[in-house]
């Protein structure tokens, strides 16, 4: 159930061609993408882009 919800959120945010789509571990994939996105955002803010 939680995996299905996160899969739908993942598909909506990151597009239907998600790399993590076939892995089955949607929660881990979703959390990883959020962490990656936050790291990129923080990096960009530090670089003043």
XYZ file of C-alpha atoms in Angstrom:
49
model
C 0.000 0.000 0.000
C 2.667 2.519 1.004
C 4.813 1.366 -1.882
C 1.957 1.963 -4.313
C 1.379 5.493 -3.003
C 5.073 6.347 -3.189
C 5.251 4.821 -6.667
C 2.488 7.163 -7.834
C 4.188 10.169 -6.230
C 7.485 9.078 -7.785
C 5.920 8.772 -11.228
C 4.289 12.178 -10.902
C 7.420 13.984 -9.702
C 10.143 12.221 -11.652
C 8.247 11.078 -14.745
C 6.978 7.725 -15.913
C 10.432 6.559 -17.049
C 11.740 6.312 -13.527
C 14.918 4.286 -13.158
C 13.553 2.800 -9.950
C 10.245 1.662 -11.460
C 11.136 -2.030 -11.739
C 13.101 -2.342 -8.510
C 10.091 -2.946 -6.278
C 11.584 -1.073 -3.346
C 9.708 2.146 -3.952
C 10.217 3.605 -0.506
C 14.008 3.357 -0.710
C 14.054 4.683 -4.261
C 11.784 7.608 -3.394
C 13.819 8.524 -0.320
C 17.052 8.313 -2.307
C 15.709 10.637 -4.990
C 14.563 13.181 -2.423
C 18.005 13.112 -0.777
C 19.705 13.513 -4.154
C 17.395 16.394 -5.092
C 18.085 18.155 -1.794
C 21.830 17.731 -2.229
C 21.668 19.250 -5.701
C 19.554 22.137 -4.445
C 21.950 22.855 -1.590
C 24.918 22.648 -3.929
C 23.296 25.073 -6.364
C 22.520 27.532 -3.573
C 26.138 27.421 -2.411
C 27.313 28.037 -5.953
C 24.876 30.969 -6.318
C 23.290 29.563 -9.468
